[in-house]
Short mmCIF file of C-alpha atoms in Angstrom, two decimals:
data_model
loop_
_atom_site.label_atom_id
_atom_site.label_comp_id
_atom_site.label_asym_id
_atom_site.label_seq_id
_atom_site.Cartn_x
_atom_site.Cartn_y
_atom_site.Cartn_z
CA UNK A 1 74.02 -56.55 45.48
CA UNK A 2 71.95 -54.96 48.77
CA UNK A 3 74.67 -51.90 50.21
CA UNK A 4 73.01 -50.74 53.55
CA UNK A 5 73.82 -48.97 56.33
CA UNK A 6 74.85 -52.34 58.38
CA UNK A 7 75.43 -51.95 61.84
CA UNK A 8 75.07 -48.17 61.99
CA UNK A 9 78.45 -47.81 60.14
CA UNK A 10 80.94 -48.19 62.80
CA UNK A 11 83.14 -46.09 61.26
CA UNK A 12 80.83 -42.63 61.56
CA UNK A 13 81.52 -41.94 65.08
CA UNK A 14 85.57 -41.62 64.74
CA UNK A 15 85.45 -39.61 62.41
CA UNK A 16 83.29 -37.02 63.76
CA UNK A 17 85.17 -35.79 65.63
CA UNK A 18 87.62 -34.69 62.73
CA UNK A 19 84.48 -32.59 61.46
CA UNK A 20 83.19 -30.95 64.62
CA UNK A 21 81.91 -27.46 64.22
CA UNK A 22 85.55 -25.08 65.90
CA UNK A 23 83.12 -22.07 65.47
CA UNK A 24 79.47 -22.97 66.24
CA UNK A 25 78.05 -19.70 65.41
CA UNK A 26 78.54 -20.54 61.50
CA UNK A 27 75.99 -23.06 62.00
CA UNK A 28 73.13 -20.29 62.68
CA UNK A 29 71.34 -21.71 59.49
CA UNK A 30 71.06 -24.90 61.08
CA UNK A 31 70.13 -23.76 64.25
CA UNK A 32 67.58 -21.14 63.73
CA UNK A 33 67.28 -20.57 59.75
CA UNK A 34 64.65 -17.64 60.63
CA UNK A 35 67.50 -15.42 62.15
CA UNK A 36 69.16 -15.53 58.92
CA UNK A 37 66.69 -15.31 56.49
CA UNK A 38 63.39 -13.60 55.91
CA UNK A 39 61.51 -17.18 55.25
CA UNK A 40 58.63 -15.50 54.84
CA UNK A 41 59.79 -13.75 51.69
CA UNK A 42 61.50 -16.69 50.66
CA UNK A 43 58.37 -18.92 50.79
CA UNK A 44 56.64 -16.26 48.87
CA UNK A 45 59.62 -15.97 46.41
CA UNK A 46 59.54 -19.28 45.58
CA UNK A 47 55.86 -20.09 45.31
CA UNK A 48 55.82 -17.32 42.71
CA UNK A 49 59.20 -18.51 41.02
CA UNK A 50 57.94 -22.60 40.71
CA UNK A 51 56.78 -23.76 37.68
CA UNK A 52 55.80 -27.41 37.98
CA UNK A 53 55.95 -26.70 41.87
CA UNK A 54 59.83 -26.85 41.37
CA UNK A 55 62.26 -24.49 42.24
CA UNK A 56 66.00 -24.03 42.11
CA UNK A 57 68.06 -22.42 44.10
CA UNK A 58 71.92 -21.96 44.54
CA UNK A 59 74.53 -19.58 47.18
CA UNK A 60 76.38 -17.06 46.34
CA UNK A 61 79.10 -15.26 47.68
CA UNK A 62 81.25 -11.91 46.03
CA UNK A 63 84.12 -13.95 46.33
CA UNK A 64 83.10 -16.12 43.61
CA UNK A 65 81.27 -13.28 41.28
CA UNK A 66 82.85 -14.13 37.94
CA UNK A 67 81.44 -17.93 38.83
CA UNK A 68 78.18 -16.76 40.19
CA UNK A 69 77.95 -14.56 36.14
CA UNK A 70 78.82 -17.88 34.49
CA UNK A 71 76.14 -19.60 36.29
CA UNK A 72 73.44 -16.81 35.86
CA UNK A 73 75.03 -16.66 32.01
CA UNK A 74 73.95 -20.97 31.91
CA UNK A 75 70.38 -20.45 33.44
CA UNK A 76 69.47 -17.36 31.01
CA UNK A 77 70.57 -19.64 27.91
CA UNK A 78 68.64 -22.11 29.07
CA UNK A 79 65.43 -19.69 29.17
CA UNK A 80 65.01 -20.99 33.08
CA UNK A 81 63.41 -18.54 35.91
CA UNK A 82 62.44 -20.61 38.37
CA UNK A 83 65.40 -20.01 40.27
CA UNK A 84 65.96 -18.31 43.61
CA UNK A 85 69.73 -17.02 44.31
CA UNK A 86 71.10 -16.55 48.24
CA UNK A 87 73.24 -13.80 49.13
CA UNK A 88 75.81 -14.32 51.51
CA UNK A 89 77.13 -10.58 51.37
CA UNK A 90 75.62 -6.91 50.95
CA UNK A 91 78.28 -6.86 47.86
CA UNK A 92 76.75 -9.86 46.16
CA UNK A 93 73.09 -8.71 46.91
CA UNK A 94 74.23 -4.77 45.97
CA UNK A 95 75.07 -6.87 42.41
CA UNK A 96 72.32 -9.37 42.25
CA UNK A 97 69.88 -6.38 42.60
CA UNK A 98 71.19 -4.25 39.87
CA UNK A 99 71.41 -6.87 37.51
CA UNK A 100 67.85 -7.38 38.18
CA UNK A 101 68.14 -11.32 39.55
CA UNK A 102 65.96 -12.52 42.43
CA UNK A 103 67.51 -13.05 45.49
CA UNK A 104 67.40 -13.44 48.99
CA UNK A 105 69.81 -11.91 51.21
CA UNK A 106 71.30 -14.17 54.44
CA UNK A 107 72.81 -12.56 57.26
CA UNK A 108 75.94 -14.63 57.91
CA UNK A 109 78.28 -14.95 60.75
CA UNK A 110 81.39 -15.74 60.58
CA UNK A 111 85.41 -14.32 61.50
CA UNK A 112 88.06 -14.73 59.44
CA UNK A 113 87.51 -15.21 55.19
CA UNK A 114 91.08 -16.03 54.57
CA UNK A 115 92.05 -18.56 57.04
CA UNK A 116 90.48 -21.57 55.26
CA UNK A 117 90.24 -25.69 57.44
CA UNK A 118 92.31 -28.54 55.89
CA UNK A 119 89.96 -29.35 52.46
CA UNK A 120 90.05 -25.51 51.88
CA UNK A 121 86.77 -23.65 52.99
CA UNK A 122 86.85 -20.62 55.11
CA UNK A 123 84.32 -19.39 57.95
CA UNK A 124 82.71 -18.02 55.18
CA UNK A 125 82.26 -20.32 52.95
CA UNK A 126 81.20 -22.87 55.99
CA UNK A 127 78.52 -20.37 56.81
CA UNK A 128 76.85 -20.38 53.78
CA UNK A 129 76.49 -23.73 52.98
CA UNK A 130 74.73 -24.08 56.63
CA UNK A 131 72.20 -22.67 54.56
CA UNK A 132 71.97 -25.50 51.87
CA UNK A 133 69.60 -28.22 54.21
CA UNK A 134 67.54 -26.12 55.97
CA UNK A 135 66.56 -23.74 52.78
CA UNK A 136 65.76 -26.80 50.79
CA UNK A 137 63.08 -27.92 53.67
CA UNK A 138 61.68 -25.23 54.12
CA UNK A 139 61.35 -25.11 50.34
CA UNK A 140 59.91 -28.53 50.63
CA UNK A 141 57.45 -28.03 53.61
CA UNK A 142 56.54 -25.53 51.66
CA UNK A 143 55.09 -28.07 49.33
CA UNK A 144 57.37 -27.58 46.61
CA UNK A 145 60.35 -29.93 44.63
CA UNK A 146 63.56 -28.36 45.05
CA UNK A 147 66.57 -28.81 42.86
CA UNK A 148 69.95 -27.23 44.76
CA UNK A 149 72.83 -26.54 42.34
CA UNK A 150 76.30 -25.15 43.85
CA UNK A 151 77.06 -22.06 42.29
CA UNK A 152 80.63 -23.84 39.88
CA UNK A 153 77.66 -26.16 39.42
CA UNK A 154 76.93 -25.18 35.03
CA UNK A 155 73.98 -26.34 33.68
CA UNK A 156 74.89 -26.63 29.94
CA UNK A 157 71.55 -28.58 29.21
CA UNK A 158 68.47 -29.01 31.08
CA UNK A 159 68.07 -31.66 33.65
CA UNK A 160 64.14 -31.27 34.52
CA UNK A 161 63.39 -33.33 32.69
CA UNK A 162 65.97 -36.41 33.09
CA UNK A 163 65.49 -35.73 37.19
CA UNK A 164 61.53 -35.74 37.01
CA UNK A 165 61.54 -38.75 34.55
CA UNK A 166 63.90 -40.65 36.77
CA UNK A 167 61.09 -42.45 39.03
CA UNK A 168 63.22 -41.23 41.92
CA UNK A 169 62.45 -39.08 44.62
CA UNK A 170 65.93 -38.30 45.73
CA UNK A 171 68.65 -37.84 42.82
CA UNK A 172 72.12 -36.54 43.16
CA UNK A 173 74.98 -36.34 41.44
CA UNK A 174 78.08 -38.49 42.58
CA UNK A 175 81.54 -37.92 43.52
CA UNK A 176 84.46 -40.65 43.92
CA UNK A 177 86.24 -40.54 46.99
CA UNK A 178 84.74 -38.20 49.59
CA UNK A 179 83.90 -39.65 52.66
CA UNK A 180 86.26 -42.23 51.70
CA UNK A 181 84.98 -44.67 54.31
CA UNK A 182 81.67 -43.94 52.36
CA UNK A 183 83.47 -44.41 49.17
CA UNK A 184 85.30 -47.74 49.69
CA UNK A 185 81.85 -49.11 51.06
CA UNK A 186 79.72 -48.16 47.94
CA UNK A 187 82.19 -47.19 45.50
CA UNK A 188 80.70 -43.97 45.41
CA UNK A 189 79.95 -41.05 47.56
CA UNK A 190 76.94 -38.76 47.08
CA UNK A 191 78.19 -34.94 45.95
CA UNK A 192 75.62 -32.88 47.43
CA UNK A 193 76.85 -29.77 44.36
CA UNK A 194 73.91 -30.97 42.96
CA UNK A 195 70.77 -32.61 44.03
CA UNK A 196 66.75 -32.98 43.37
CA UNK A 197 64.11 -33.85 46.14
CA UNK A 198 61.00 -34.60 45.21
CA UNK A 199 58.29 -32.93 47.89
CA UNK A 200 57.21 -36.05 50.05
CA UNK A 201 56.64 -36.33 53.96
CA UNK A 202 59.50 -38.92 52.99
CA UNK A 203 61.69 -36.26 51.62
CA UNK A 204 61.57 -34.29 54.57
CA UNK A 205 62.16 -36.99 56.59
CA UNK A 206 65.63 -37.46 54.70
CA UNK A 207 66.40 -33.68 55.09
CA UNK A 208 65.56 -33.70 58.88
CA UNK A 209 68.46 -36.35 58.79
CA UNK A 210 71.12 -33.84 56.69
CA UNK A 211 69.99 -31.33 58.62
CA UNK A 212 71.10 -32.60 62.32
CA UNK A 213 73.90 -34.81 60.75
CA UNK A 214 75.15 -30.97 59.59
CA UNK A 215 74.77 -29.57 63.00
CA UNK A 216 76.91 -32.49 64.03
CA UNK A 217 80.26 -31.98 61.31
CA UNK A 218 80.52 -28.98 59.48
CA UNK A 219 81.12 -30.37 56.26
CA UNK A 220 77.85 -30.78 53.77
CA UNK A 221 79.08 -33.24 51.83
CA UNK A 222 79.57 -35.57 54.13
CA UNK A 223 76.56 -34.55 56.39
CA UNK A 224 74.26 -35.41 53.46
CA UNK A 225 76.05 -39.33 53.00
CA UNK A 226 75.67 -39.63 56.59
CA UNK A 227 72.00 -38.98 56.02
CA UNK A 228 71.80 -41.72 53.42
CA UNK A 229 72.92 -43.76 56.04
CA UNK A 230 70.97 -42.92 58.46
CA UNK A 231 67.76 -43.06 55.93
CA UNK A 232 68.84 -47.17 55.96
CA UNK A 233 69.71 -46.40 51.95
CA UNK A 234 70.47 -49.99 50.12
CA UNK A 235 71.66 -49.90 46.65
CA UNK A 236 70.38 -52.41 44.01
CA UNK A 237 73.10 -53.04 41.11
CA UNK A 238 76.25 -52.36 42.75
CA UNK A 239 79.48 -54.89 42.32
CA UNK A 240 80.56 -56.31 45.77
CA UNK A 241 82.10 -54.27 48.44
CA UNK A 242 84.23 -53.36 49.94
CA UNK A 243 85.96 -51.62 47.08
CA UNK A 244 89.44 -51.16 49.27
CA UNK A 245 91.45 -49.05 47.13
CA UNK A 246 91.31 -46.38 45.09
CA UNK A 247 92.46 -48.38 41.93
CA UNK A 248 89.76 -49.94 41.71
CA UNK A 249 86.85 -47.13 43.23
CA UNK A 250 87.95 -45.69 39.95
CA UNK A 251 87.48 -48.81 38.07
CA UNK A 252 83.96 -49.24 39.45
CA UNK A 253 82.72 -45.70 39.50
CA UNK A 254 83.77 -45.71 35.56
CA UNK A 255 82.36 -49.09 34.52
CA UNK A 256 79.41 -47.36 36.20
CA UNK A 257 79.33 -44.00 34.64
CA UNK A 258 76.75 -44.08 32.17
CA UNK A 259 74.18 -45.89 34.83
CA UNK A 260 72.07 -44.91 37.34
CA UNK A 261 72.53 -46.40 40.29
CA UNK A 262 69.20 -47.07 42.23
CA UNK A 263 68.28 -47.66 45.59
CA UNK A 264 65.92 -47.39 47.90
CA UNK A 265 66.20 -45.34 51.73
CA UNK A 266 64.38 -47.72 53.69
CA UNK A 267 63.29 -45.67 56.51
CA UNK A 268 62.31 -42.29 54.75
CA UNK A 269 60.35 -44.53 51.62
CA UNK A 270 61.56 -42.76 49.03
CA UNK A 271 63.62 -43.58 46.16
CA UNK A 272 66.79 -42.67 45.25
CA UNK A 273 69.40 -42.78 42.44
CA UNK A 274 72.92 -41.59 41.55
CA UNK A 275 72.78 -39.76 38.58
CA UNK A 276 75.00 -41.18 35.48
CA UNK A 277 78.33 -39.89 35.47
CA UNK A 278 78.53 -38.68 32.28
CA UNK A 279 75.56 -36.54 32.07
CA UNK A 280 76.46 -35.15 35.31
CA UNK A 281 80.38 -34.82 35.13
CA UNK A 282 82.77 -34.55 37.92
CA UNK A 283 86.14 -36.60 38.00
CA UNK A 284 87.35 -35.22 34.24
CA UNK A 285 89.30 -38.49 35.09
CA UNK A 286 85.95 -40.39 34.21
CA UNK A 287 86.05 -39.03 30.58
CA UNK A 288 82.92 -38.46 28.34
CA UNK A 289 81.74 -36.81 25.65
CA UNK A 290 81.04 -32.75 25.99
CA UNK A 291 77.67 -33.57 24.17
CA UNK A 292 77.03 -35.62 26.75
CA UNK A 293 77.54 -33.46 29.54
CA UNK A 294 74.11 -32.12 31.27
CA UNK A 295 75.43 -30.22 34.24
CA UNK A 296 79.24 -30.11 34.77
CA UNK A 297 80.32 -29.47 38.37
CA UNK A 298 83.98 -30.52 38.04
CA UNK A 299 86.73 -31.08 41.06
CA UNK A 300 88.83 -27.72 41.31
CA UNK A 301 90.37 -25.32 43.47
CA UNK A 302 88.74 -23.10 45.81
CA UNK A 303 89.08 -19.63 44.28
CA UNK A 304 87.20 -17.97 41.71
CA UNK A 305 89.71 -17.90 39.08
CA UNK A 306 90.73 -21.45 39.52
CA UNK A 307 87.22 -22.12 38.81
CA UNK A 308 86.99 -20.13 35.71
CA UNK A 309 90.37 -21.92 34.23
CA UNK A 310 88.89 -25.45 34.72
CA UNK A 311 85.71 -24.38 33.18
CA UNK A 312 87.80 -23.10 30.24
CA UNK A 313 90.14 -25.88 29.83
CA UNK A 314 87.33 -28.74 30.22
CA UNK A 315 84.83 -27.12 28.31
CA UNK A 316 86.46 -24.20 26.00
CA UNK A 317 84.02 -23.94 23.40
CA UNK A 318 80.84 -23.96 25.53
CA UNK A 319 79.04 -20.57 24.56
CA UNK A 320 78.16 -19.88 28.52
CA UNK A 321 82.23 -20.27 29.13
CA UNK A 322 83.29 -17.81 26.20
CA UNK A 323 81.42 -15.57 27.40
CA UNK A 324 82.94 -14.81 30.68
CA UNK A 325 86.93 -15.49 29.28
CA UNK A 326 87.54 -11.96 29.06
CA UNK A 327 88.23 -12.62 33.01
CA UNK A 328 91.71 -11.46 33.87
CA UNK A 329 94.49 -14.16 33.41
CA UNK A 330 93.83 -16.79 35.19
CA UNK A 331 96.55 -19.60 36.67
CA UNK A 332 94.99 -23.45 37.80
CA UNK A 333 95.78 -24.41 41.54
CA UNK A 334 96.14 -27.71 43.13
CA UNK A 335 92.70 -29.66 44.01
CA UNK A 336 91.35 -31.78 46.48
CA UNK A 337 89.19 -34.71 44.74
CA UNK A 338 85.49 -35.46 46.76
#
């Protein structure tokens, strides 16, 4: 079956609205990425950093520094340099530079870090993730392949080489039900915790498309699936839509765990996939095999500790995870699946 973007997706417009930017300054990145960061230093950072003209990079915030260890703890086992870390906070870059990790320090805006929207992010944490987009084209007019990974994003094995293998120019790993009007069209959604772009004028293309969709709604996630859309993606072995319920999205997204699902975004001329489930794991609903797992990037709460304890109860005897459970106690919280 062909999945495209139809008539423009009627249903994008309505919700909009729902995701409207309240505070626009926290979109700075978006607007003016220069004011934020010293690209100049980044471009240089990265050339230096890229082996295979590839670089990785990820956000990081001091409210999420026993994460941010765990992930730096991952990278180190897995002998990788080529990544670039981006402060959001003097605290985190204070760290970052005495633990002697490249970095690049943002200068944020934002009000309140407590008072979080309905799915759970704060100012903060809406800020930095303005950064994701336009970092990773600059990256890419920059003439380089860029591989984002959120920072609860824990590589356990390499995926260079399964992304750079995977004839695709666009890969990302995929999440069930977030946008859901996304989700009950494709069965599917596109998780933008983790993604590779392969440096094209194609690619950039697509990322021009996150990166206004983003200025549009505040949310990432959904910014990036509305840039599939708008990139004219079709899809060549899915079932037939509509998949109307969330019975049976989970049905489909687990008979189609182990695949990649392939398509094509018409418009940019790139290919893209979905990367298989099970290799990169994030509905613990859609079981596999810990062996299996590549990068996990699981569903959980929003604070650091609730973080930690999923780590630790989906993947206890992971060497990268024992090393960072001498954390203080840690309780789980409630979760939002996307």
């Amino acid at each position: 079956m062909s999945a495209a973007a139809g008539d423009r997706i009627t249903f994008e417009l309505p919700l909009l609205s729902a995701f409207e930017w309240r505070t626009p300054i926290l979109r700075k990145p978006l607007d003016a990425l220069e004011d934020v960061v010293d690209i100049d230093k980044l471009k240089e950072v990265a050339s230096r950093l890229a082996v295979n003209k590839t670089v990785i990079f990820t956000l990081a915030t001091s409210e999420y520094r026993n994460t941010t260890r765990l992930w730096l703890r991952a990278m180190q086992a897995l002998s990788l340099e080529n990544y670039i870390v981006i402060s959001g906070d003097e605290e985190t870059s204070f760290w970052l530079k005495q633990i002697k990790v490249q970095h690049i320090k943002a200068n944020l805006s934002y009000g309140d870090t407590t008072h979080t929207n309905s799915v759970g992010f704060s100012e903060k944490a809406l800020a930095i993730c303005a950064l994701k987009f336009p970092v990773c084209r600059l990256l890419l007019r920059s003439g380089l392949n860029v591989i984002f990974s959120d920072i609860d994003a824990i590589w356990l094995r390499n995926p260079i080489n399964i992304l750079m293998s995977s004839s695709s120019d666009l890969a990302f790993q995929r999440a069930a039900f977030f946008p859901q009007n996304i989700s009950r069209l494709w069965g599917f959604t596109a998780c933008t915790g983790f993604f590779f772009i392969r440096h094209s004028s194609g690619a950039l293309q697509f990322m021009e498309y996150c990166v206004n969709k983003h200025m549009k709604v505040h949310d990432d996630q959904f910014a990036f699936n509305l840039g599939l859309l708008a990139g004219s993606v079709r899809w060549r072995n899915l079932p037939n839509a509509p998949f109307d319920s969330e019975e049976l999205v989970k049905e489909t997204f687990k008979n189609l765990a182990g695949q990649f699902i392939r398509g094509r975004l018409e418009r940019c001329r790139i290919e893209t996939c979905a990367l298989p489930h099970h290799q990169f794991w994030r509905h613990p609903w859609a079981a596999t095999r810990s062996d299996h797992v590549v990068v996990c990037h699981p569903n959980s709460g929003k604070s650091d500790q609730e973080k930690i304890q999923t780590f630790v109860s989906l993947i206890p005897h992971a060497r990268v995870v024992q090393a960072v459970t001498g954390c203080p106690s840690i309780h789980p919280g409630g979760t939002r699946a996307r």
